[in-house]
Every structure is written in structure tokens, then in C-alpha cells.
Amino acid sequence: MKHKLRYIKLPVLLILVAFLFSFAEKRNNARKISEIKVQFVGGENLYVTEEAVNNLLIQNDVAATDIDKETLDLNRVERLLNNHDMIENAEAFLSLDGKLQAKIVQRKPIGRIVGNSTYYLDENGSEMPLSPYYSARVPLLLGVDSGAVEKVYPLVAYIQQDDFLTQHVTAIKRMSGNKFELQMRKLDFKVYFGKAENIALKFNNFKAFYKKAIQDEKLDTYKRVNLQFEDQVVCTKK
């Protein structure tokens, strides 16, 4: 008799555990979202703010604090964030304490196109609108229309990855024949780059010229530095 009771108790216990687990899960899903927490991953410049992200989610009725966890569609939250002009990638998830968390990677501008319309060129070579919250310190791209973006992009991308060039190049001007001229910060000469070809070689030549001119104290004696020839730097004096 005792053995029979033991066998009966085990299924009852399993059913009870399953019931309690189901009840707890349902109760957890019915809990309201207690808070929205936004984390920006990488980079310190905020082209979109935490407040703007919160407002975007609330206005679209996908993350209001009166929505329960079971109703919330995390995929929709991510789609909404990823469609934002300033966001490169977003991941949304719920924490155990009922907080909606979003990890956001912002788009990174590398140049600012100035013309009939003004906008950024991002690190992927795509157009990016200006931000109302922060103005990026990137080279101005002059005379570059939408048809010439692919021509200037390799040059801008290379400059953005080099600390020396980022510090010195303030503008890139497109000339006829898709050739480019660089304007430099605190240097009284312009750099004629030519076509965006053999970029690393040309800039290495320029760095060697710059170092030698610094040593000889002759930087102020030039009005134009020509890099279009691969094997030499041609300088024009004032």
C-alpha cells in the first residue's frame, strides 16, 4: 500500500510543479515594462539621444510602460530602431527585472558633403542626414554630387582611418576629371592629390615630404604640393 502511495505522489508532484511553473511564467509575462534603458555602444558623439530613442518607441506604442511583457514585440522594436537615420544597428531585449533594454550602434560620418544640399557620407559610403544634436568634425566634401560619391569615398575612408591625416585634412575639393585637391589645417598650401588611386603610396610620399619640410623649416615656403605622380612629390614655391 505504501508503495502505491509513493507511485501516486510522484505524478501529482510533477503536475503541481508544472502548474506552478506555468503560473509563474504567465504572471511574469503579464508584468508591465518598468523602464526603458538605452545603451550606446562605441563612440562618444551622440547623433541621436537616449531621450529621442525613448520618445520614438513610446510614440509608436511598442514600448510604453503600460504594455505587458507578453504583448511586447521585440522584433518590431529592433526594426523601428534600425530604420532610424542615425542608427547603424540595434538589439532589443528584456531584462529579468522587467526593463526593456536597447543596445544601439550609431552610424559614423566620415565626410560632410556641401552643395545644393548638405549631408554626411558615412563609413559605409551611404548618405546620412545631419544630426540636430551633434556636428561631426569631418572633412568638407566640395563639388561632390551624388554621382561622384563612389569616386571620393575611398579617399575619405582612408583619411578617416589615419590620425595624421584626420588632424590635417579639412576639406576635399573635386576637380575636373574626378581629380581631387586637399585643403589642410594651419598649412598655407593646398595638396593636389589627383585621382583617388594609389592612395596609400601618395600619402606616404606626403608624410615623408612633410617630415623633411618640418626639419628644414620650409613648410611656409610652398603654395602647392602635387602628389599625383607616384614616385615623387612636386612642390611649387610661393
Tab-separated table of C-alpha atoms in Angstrom:
chain	number	residue	atom	x	y	z
A	1	MET	CA	0.000	0.000	0.000
A	2	LYS	CA	2.818	2.355	0.879
A	3	HIS	CA	4.495	1.631	-2.467
A	4	LYS	CA	1.276	2.517	-4.311
A	5	LEU	CA	1.013	5.828	-2.456
A	6	ARG	CA	4.610	6.588	-3.343
A	7	TYR	CA	3.896	5.996	-7.052
A	8	ILE	CA	0.787	8.162	-6.871
A	9	LYS	CA	2.593	11.054	-5.166
A	10	LEU	CA	5.256	11.345	-7.890
A	11	PRO	CA	2.845	12.157	-10.787
A	12	VAL	CA	0.891	14.525	-8.543
A	13	LEU	CA	4.119	16.280	-7.590
A	14	LEU	CA	5.151	16.628	-11.241
A	15	ILE	CA	1.756	18.057	-12.157
A	16	LEU	CA	1.969	20.516	-9.264
A	17	VAL	CA	5.462	21.662	-10.322
A	18	ALA	CA	4.308	22.100	-13.931
A	19	PHE	CA	1.291	24.110	-12.755
A	20	LEU	CA	3.412	26.387	-10.586
A	21	PHE	CA	5.926	26.916	-13.384
A	22	SER	CA	3.138	27.764	-15.856
A	23	PHE	CA	1.519	30.118	-13.365
A	24	ALA	CA	4.803	31.877	-12.653
A	25	GLU	CA	5.583	32.235	-16.365
A	26	LYS	CA	2.137	33.667	-17.107
A	27	ARG	CA	2.421	36.057	-14.203
A	28	ASN	CA	5.880	37.129	-15.348
A	29	ASN	CA	4.652	37.759	-18.903
A	30	ALA	CA	1.774	39.826	-17.555
A	31	ARG	CA	4.147	42.179	-15.718
A	32	LYS	CA	4.378	45.688	-17.118
A	33	ILE	CA	7.559	47.133	-18.578
A	34	SER	CA	9.082	49.061	-15.700
A	35	GLU	CA	11.666	51.105	-17.598
A	36	ILE	CA	13.323	51.692	-20.971
A	37	LYS	CA	17.122	51.650	-20.860
A	38	VAL	CA	19.209	52.710	-23.872
A	39	GLN	CA	22.910	51.900	-24.196
A	40	PHE	CA	25.066	53.374	-26.964
A	41	VAL	CA	27.851	51.008	-27.984
A	42	GLY	CA	31.116	52.548	-29.193
A	43	GLY	CA	31.707	56.229	-29.872
A	44	GLU	CA	31.011	59.162	-27.599
A	45	ASN	CA	29.293	61.541	-30.013
A	46	LEU	CA	25.524	61.259	-29.832
A	47	TYR	CA	23.897	61.823	-33.201
A	48	VAL	CA	20.702	60.527	-31.607
A	49	THR	CA	19.996	60.876	-27.885
A	50	GLU	CA	18.529	58.472	-25.334
A	51	GLU	CA	15.543	60.781	-24.961
A	52	ALA	CA	14.926	60.725	-28.725
A	53	VAL	CA	15.043	56.911	-28.742
A	54	ASN	CA	12.623	56.682	-25.805
A	55	ASN	CA	10.205	59.089	-27.483
A	56	LEU	CA	10.399	57.157	-30.746
A	57	LEU	CA	9.461	53.894	-29.023
A	58	ILE	CA	6.694	55.389	-26.917
A	59	GLN	CA	5.144	57.313	-29.809
A	60	ASN	CA	4.933	54.108	-31.836
A	61	ASP	CA	3.204	52.233	-28.993
A	62	VAL	CA	5.801	49.495	-28.821
A	63	ALA	CA	7.482	50.305	-25.531
A	64	ALA	CA	5.090	52.213	-23.361
A	65	THR	CA	5.409	51.308	-19.702
A	66	ASP	CA	1.765	50.197	-19.585
A	67	ILE	CA	2.411	47.365	-22.066
A	68	ASP	CA	2.896	43.916	-20.579
A	69	LYS	CA	5.908	41.788	-21.461
A	70	GLU	CA	3.853	39.183	-23.302
A	71	THR	CA	2.418	41.815	-25.671
A	72	LEU	CA	5.756	43.469	-26.480
A	73	ASP	CA	7.192	42.586	-29.916
A	74	LEU	CA	10.984	42.832	-29.659
A	75	ASN	CA	11.451	42.247	-33.381
A	76	ARG	CA	9.270	45.251	-34.106
A	77	VAL	CA	11.288	47.350	-31.657
A	78	GLU	CA	14.503	46.420	-33.446
A	79	ARG	CA	13.027	47.134	-36.889
A	80	LEU	CA	11.831	50.536	-35.716
A	81	LEU	CA	15.247	51.445	-34.307
A	82	ASN	CA	17.168	50.123	-37.303
A	83	ASN	CA	15.058	52.288	-39.602
A	84	HIS	CA	16.231	55.421	-37.787
A	85	ASP	CA	18.525	57.591	-39.924
A	86	MET	CA	21.222	57.790	-37.248
A	87	ILE	CA	21.320	54.128	-36.179
A	88	GLU	CA	23.562	51.502	-37.764
A	89	ASN	CA	22.338	48.558	-35.701
A	90	ALA	CA	20.098	47.957	-32.689
A	91	GLU	CA	19.401	44.973	-30.444
A	92	ALA	CA	16.437	44.909	-28.046
A	93	PHE	CA	15.828	42.541	-25.140
A	94	LEU	CA	14.047	42.309	-21.799
A	95	SER	CA	15.919	42.029	-18.513
A	96	LEU	CA	14.684	39.842	-15.660
A	97	ASP	CA	13.503	42.880	-13.714
A	98	GLY	CA	11.148	43.974	-16.488
A	99	LYS	CA	13.312	46.609	-18.187
A	100	LEU	CA	13.318	46.995	-21.951
A	101	GLN	CA	16.959	47.423	-22.977
A	102	ALA	CA	18.255	48.560	-26.346
A	103	LYS	CA	21.895	48.387	-27.408
A	104	ILE	CA	22.490	50.861	-30.212
A	105	VAL	CA	25.399	51.333	-32.607
A	106	GLN	CA	25.236	54.730	-34.279
A	107	ARG	CA	26.211	55.422	-37.868
A	108	LYS	CA	29.621	57.072	-38.223
A	109	PRO	CA	30.068	60.042	-40.576
A	110	ILE	CA	33.446	60.418	-42.305
A	111	GLY	CA	32.780	63.421	-44.555
A	112	ARG	CA	30.295	66.253	-44.989
A	113	ILE	CA	29.033	66.932	-48.495
A	114	VAL	CA	28.371	70.637	-49.058
A	115	GLY	CA	26.402	71.766	-52.102
A	116	ASN	CA	22.780	72.263	-53.094
A	117	SER	CA	22.017	70.003	-50.155
A	118	THR	CA	24.201	69.216	-47.166
A	119	TYR	CA	24.553	65.782	-45.611
A	120	TYR	CA	27.140	63.361	-44.261
A	121	LEU	CA	28.851	60.485	-46.003
A	122	ASP	CA	29.048	57.587	-43.560
A	123	GLU	CA	31.741	54.934	-43.172
A	124	ASN	CA	29.812	52.571	-45.489
A	125	GLY	CA	29.674	55.140	-48.296
A	126	SER	CA	25.975	55.911	-47.781
A	127	GLU	CA	24.243	59.265	-47.385
A	128	MET	CA	23.493	60.242	-43.783
A	129	PRO	CA	21.461	63.309	-42.752
A	130	LEU	CA	22.838	65.928	-40.406
A	131	SER	CA	22.061	65.463	-36.722
A	132	PRO	CA	20.247	68.120	-34.670
A	133	TYR	CA	22.258	67.022	-31.616
A	134	TYR	CA	25.873	66.933	-32.742
A	135	SER	CA	28.013	68.239	-35.615
A	136	ALA	CA	30.785	65.855	-36.655
A	137	ARG	CA	34.286	67.167	-37.169
A	138	VAL	CA	34.940	65.621	-40.569
A	139	PRO	CA	36.401	66.922	-43.856
A	140	LEU	CA	34.113	69.018	-46.051
A	141	LEU	CA	33.483	67.476	-49.472
A	142	LEU	CA	33.198	70.245	-52.048
A	143	GLY	CA	31.916	69.807	-55.588
A	144	VAL	CA	30.855	66.233	-54.829
A	145	ASP	CA	27.393	65.359	-56.136
A	146	SER	CA	25.608	62.058	-55.696
A	147	GLY	CA	27.198	60.696	-58.865
A	148	ALA	CA	30.721	61.322	-57.581
A	149	VAL	CA	30.334	59.794	-54.110
A	150	GLU	CA	31.855	56.475	-55.145
A	151	LYS	CA	34.868	58.336	-56.554
A	152	VAL	CA	35.656	60.278	-53.371
A	153	TYR	CA	34.688	57.575	-50.866
A	154	PRO	CA	37.982	55.566	-50.952
A	155	LEU	CA	39.921	58.772	-50.322
A	156	VAL	CA	37.733	59.936	-47.430
A	157	ALA	CA	37.678	56.462	-45.870
A	158	TYR	CA	41.479	56.269	-45.930
A	159	ILE	CA	41.837	59.708	-44.336
A	160	GLN	CA	39.373	58.793	-41.565
A	161	GLN	CA	41.490	55.811	-40.515
A	162	ASP	CA	44.735	57.792	-40.276
A	163	ASP	CA	45.332	60.025	-37.228
A	164	PHE	CA	47.800	62.312	-39.013
A	165	LEU	CA	45.501	62.898	-41.992
A	166	THR	CA	42.412	63.305	-39.808
A	167	GLN	CA	44.211	66.030	-37.907
A	168	HIS	CA	45.354	67.929	-41.001
A	169	VAL	CA	42.843	67.478	-43.842
A	170	THR	CA	39.901	69.887	-43.514
A	171	ALA	CA	38.337	69.692	-46.991
A	172	ILE	CA	38.430	67.686	-50.206
A	173	LYS	CA	37.565	69.540	-53.401
A	174	ARG	CA	36.583	67.663	-56.536
A	175	MET	CA	38.231	68.996	-59.676
A	176	SER	CA	37.547	68.186	-63.331
A	177	GLY	CA	38.181	64.593	-64.381
A	178	ASN	CA	37.343	63.295	-60.890
A	179	LYS	CA	40.642	64.572	-59.509
A	180	PHE	CA	40.884	65.980	-56.002
A	181	GLU	CA	42.585	68.771	-54.118
A	182	LEU	CA	43.026	68.742	-50.334
A	183	GLN	CA	42.818	71.747	-48.046
A	184	MET	CA	44.958	71.496	-44.928
A	185	ARG	CA	44.577	72.846	-41.392
A	186	LYS	CA	47.166	75.508	-40.404
A	187	LEU	CA	49.199	74.877	-43.568
A	188	ASP	CA	49.468	77.650	-46.140
A	189	PHE	CA	49.401	75.384	-49.191
A	190	LYS	CA	46.981	73.094	-50.974
A	191	VAL	CA	47.677	69.490	-51.839
A	192	TYR	CA	46.836	68.343	-55.355
A	193	PHE	CA	46.074	64.648	-54.975
A	194	GLY	CA	44.873	63.760	-58.463
A	195	LYS	CA	42.595	60.752	-58.861
A	196	ALA	CA	41.751	58.603	-55.849
A	197	GLU	CA	44.254	55.941	-56.891
A	198	ASN	CA	47.384	54.586	-55.178
A	199	ILE	CA	46.121	56.354	-52.074
A	200	ALA	CA	48.465	54.776	-49.528
A	201	LEU	CA	51.561	55.420	-51.679
A	202	LYS	CA	50.660	59.067	-52.302
A	203	PHE	CA	50.007	59.775	-48.636
A	204	ASN	CA	53.219	58.031	-47.592
A	205	ASN	CA	55.052	60.323	-50.017
A	206	PHE	CA	53.290	63.313	-48.492
A	207	LYS	CA	54.203	62.289	-44.942
A	208	ALA	CA	57.850	61.915	-45.960
A	209	PHE	CA	57.760	65.365	-47.582
A	210	TYR	CA	56.074	66.879	-44.523
A	211	LYS	CA	58.633	65.423	-42.120
A	212	LYS	CA	61.545	66.685	-44.237
A	213	ALA	CA	59.975	70.141	-44.670
A	214	ILE	CA	59.465	70.404	-40.900
A	215	GLN	CA	63.108	69.536	-40.288
A	216	ASP	CA	64.261	72.096	-42.875
A	217	GLU	CA	61.741	74.704	-41.646
A	218	LYS	CA	60.387	75.151	-45.163
A	219	LEU	CA	56.663	74.351	-44.787
A	220	ASP	CA	55.758	78.036	-45.134
A	221	THR	CA	57.646	78.405	-48.422
A	222	TYR	CA	55.248	76.340	-50.542
A	223	LYS	CA	51.921	77.255	-52.102
A	224	ARG	CA	51.136	73.915	-53.765
A	225	VAL	CA	52.150	70.301	-53.228
A	226	ASN	CA	51.428	67.861	-56.048
A	227	LEU	CA	51.018	64.159	-55.194
A	228	GLN	CA	49.587	62.871	-58.454
A	229	PHE	CA	52.901	61.347	-59.541
A	230	GLU	CA	53.526	58.050	-57.760
A	231	ASP	CA	57.303	58.276	-57.434
A	232	GLN	CA	57.753	61.905	-56.380
A	233	VAL	CA	56.277	64.959	-54.683
A	234	VAL	CA	56.321	68.089	-56.831
A	235	CYS	CA	56.248	71.354	-54.879
A	236	THR	CA	55.573	74.890	-56.082
A	237	LYS	CA	57.124	77.680	-54.069
A	238	LYS	CA	55.432	80.983	-53.295
